[in-house]
Amino acid sequence: QVQLVESGGGLVQAGDSLRLSCAASGRTFSNYRMGWFRQAPGKEREFVAAISWSGGRTYYADSVRGRFTISRDNDNAKSTVYLQMDSLKPEDTAVYYCAAADPGGSTYVIRNKNLYDYWGQGTQVTVSS
């Protein structure tokens, strides 16, 4: 079992930056592929970014590529995945969730939300115009 806790959300203006954090506990963090998703009111949860076990591979949704950066710190004292969000737009407004995929499989990064096993409670990001 892995527990995930997101933080760092808030209310910002268009063009500002935010960094979200997701702290993991319970198991060896470096064994898990991680991802960020978001869900706006009335919409389905959508993929934002994903990162491989070591952090060597990443993948982004087209809508955030070039503006957002996913990274991770596998040090036992940190066990955290980050989402640096720059040049924020009003359409980035959503609840942001981090997710972890159980060990196993050979896919370095996972975009399909149904393949993740653990989810955080979410953190609200609101971007005003």
GROMACS .gro file of C-alpha atoms in nm:
model
  129
    1GLN     CA    1   0.000   0.000   0.000
    2VAL     CA    2   0.119   0.350  -0.084
    3GLN     CA    3  -0.020   0.668   0.066
    4LEU     CA    4  -0.001   0.988  -0.139
    5VAL     CA    5  -0.050   1.342  -0.015
    6GLU     CA    6  -0.052   1.637  -0.253
    7SER     CA    7   0.023   1.996  -0.161
    8GLY     CA    8   0.110   2.325  -0.324
    9GLY     CA    9  -0.214   2.420  -0.493
   10GLY     CA   10  -0.364   2.766  -0.472
   11LEU     CA   11  -0.509   3.068  -0.650
   12VAL     CA   12  -0.279   3.241  -0.898
   13GLN     CA   13  -0.304   3.472  -1.195
   14ALA     CA   14  -0.251   3.377  -1.556
   15GLY     CA   15   0.120   3.362  -1.634
   16ASP     CA   16   0.220   3.273  -1.278
   17SER     CA   17   0.390   2.956  -1.161
   18LEU     CA   18   0.313   2.692  -0.900
   19ARG     CA   19   0.493   2.382  -0.784
   20LEU     CA   20   0.286   2.088  -0.667
   21SER     CA   21   0.432   1.821  -0.444
   22CYS     CA   22   0.314   1.469  -0.377
   23ALA     CA   23   0.468   1.294  -0.078
   24ALA     CA   24   0.458   0.916  -0.079
   25SER     CA   25   0.481   0.679   0.215
   26GLY     CA   26   0.437   0.312   0.285
   27ARG     CA   27   0.659   0.138   0.034
   28THR     CA   28   0.983   0.185  -0.158
   29PHE     CA   29   0.907   0.494  -0.360
   30SER     CA   30   1.154   0.421  -0.640
   31ASN     CA   31   0.960   0.105  -0.730
   32TYR     CA   32   0.660   0.307  -0.847
   33ARG     CA   33   0.594   0.488  -1.170
   34MET     CA   34   0.419   0.813  -1.093
   35GLY     CA   35   0.178   1.041  -1.270
   36TRP     CA   36  -0.017   1.365  -1.238
   37PHE     CA   37  -0.377   1.400  -1.350
   38ARG     CA   38  -0.631   1.678  -1.324
   39GLN     CA   39  -1.006   1.709  -1.318
   40ALA     CA   40  -1.200   2.025  -1.394
   41PRO     CA   41  -1.567   2.064  -1.291
   42GLY     CA   42  -1.792   1.862  -1.517
   43LYS     CA   43  -1.504   1.695  -1.697
   44GLU     CA   44  -1.332   1.361  -1.679
   45ARG     CA   45  -1.000   1.319  -1.505
   46GLU     CA   46  -0.728   1.372  -1.763
   47PHE     CA   47  -0.362   1.285  -1.790
   48VAL     CA   48  -0.110   1.563  -1.730
   49ALA     CA   49   0.237   1.410  -1.690
   50ALA     CA   50   0.411   1.085  -1.601
   51ILE     CA   51   0.757   0.982  -1.488
   52SER     CA   52   0.946   0.654  -1.480
   53TRP     CA   53   1.090   0.479  -1.176
   54SER     CA   54   1.425   0.658  -1.182
   55GLY     CA   55   1.297   0.980  -1.333
   56GLY     CA   56   1.490   0.926  -1.652
   57ARG     CA   57   1.182   0.923  -1.871
   58THR     CA   58   0.890   1.161  -1.871
   59TYR     CA   59   0.584   1.222  -2.082
   60TYR     CA   60   0.340   1.512  -2.103
   61ALA     CA   61  -0.003   1.588  -2.236
   62ASP     CA   62   0.009   1.814  -2.539
   63SER     CA   63  -0.175   2.085  -2.350
   64VAL     CA   64   0.103   2.124  -2.091
   65ARG     CA   65   0.417   2.021  -2.279
   66GLY     CA   66   0.674   2.300  -2.259
   67ARG     CA   67   0.503   2.464  -1.959
   68PHE     CA   68   0.494   2.187  -1.697
   69THR     CA   69   0.781   1.975  -1.566
   70ILE     CA   70   0.747   1.653  -1.368
   71SER     CA   71   1.034   1.535  -1.149
   72ARG     CA   72   1.091   1.309  -0.852
   73ASP     CA   73   1.320   1.271  -0.555
   74ASN     CA   74   1.373   0.905  -0.470
   75ASP     CA   75   1.575   0.977  -0.159
   76ASN     CA   76   1.406   0.791   0.127
   77ALA     CA   77   1.376   1.111   0.326
   78LYS     CA   78   1.186   1.280   0.043
   79SER     CA   79   0.996   1.017  -0.163
   80THR     CA   80   0.823   1.299  -0.348
   81VAL     CA   81   0.708   1.369  -0.701
   82TYR     CA   82   0.679   1.728  -0.817
   83LEU     CA   83   0.492   1.913  -1.087
   84GLN     CA   84   0.640   2.251  -1.174
   85MET     CA   85   0.376   2.453  -1.356
   86ASP     CA   86   0.483   2.765  -1.542
   87SER     CA   87   0.294   3.008  -1.766
   88LEU     CA   88  -0.032   2.898  -1.611
   89LYS     CA   89  -0.354   2.955  -1.803
   90PRO     CA   90  -0.715   2.975  -1.683
   91GLU     CA   91  -0.780   2.643  -1.858
   92ASP     CA   92  -0.532   2.479  -1.620
   93THR     CA   93  -0.783   2.531  -1.338
   94ALA     CA   94  -0.864   2.191  -1.188
   95VAL     CA   95  -0.809   1.960  -0.896
   96TYR     CA   96  -0.470   1.798  -0.946
   97TYR     CA   97  -0.408   1.441  -0.837
   98CYS     CA   98  -0.092   1.238  -0.817
   99ALA     CA   99  -0.101   0.864  -0.872
  100ALA     CA  100   0.129   0.566  -0.831
  101ALA     CA  101   0.141   0.245  -1.033
  102ASP     CA  102   0.236  -0.083  -0.868
  103PRO     CA  103   0.569  -0.237  -0.961
  104GLY     CA  104   0.568  -0.473  -1.256
  105GLY     CA  105   0.541  -0.424  -1.627
  106SER     CA  106   0.792  -0.278  -1.866
  107THR     CA  107   0.627   0.049  -1.963
  108TYR     CA  108   0.842   0.337  -1.847
  109VAL     CA  109   0.567   0.596  -1.829
  110ILE     CA  110   0.192   0.542  -1.792
  111ARG     CA  111  -0.069   0.775  -1.939
  112ASN     CA  112  -0.377   0.563  -1.876
  113LYS     CA  113  -0.541   0.654  -1.546
  114ASN     CA  114  -0.692   0.307  -1.518
  115LEU     CA  115  -0.344   0.157  -1.483
  116TYR     CA  116  -0.266   0.348  -1.165
  117ASP     CA  117  -0.328   0.178  -0.832
  118TYR     CA  118  -0.302   0.455  -0.573
  119TRP     CA  119  -0.428   0.811  -0.571
  120GLY     CA  120  -0.390   1.116  -0.353
  121GLN     CA  121  -0.679   1.329  -0.233
  122GLY     CA  122  -0.606   1.612  -0.477
  123THR     CA  123  -0.509   1.977  -0.452
  124GLN     CA  124  -0.700   2.264  -0.608
  125VAL     CA  125  -0.532   2.489  -0.862
  126THR     CA  126  -0.722   2.798  -0.973
  127VAL     CA  127  -0.585   3.032  -1.238
  128SER     CA  128  -0.758   3.365  -1.281
  129SER     CA  129  -0.745   3.565  -1.604
   0.00000   0.00000   0.00000
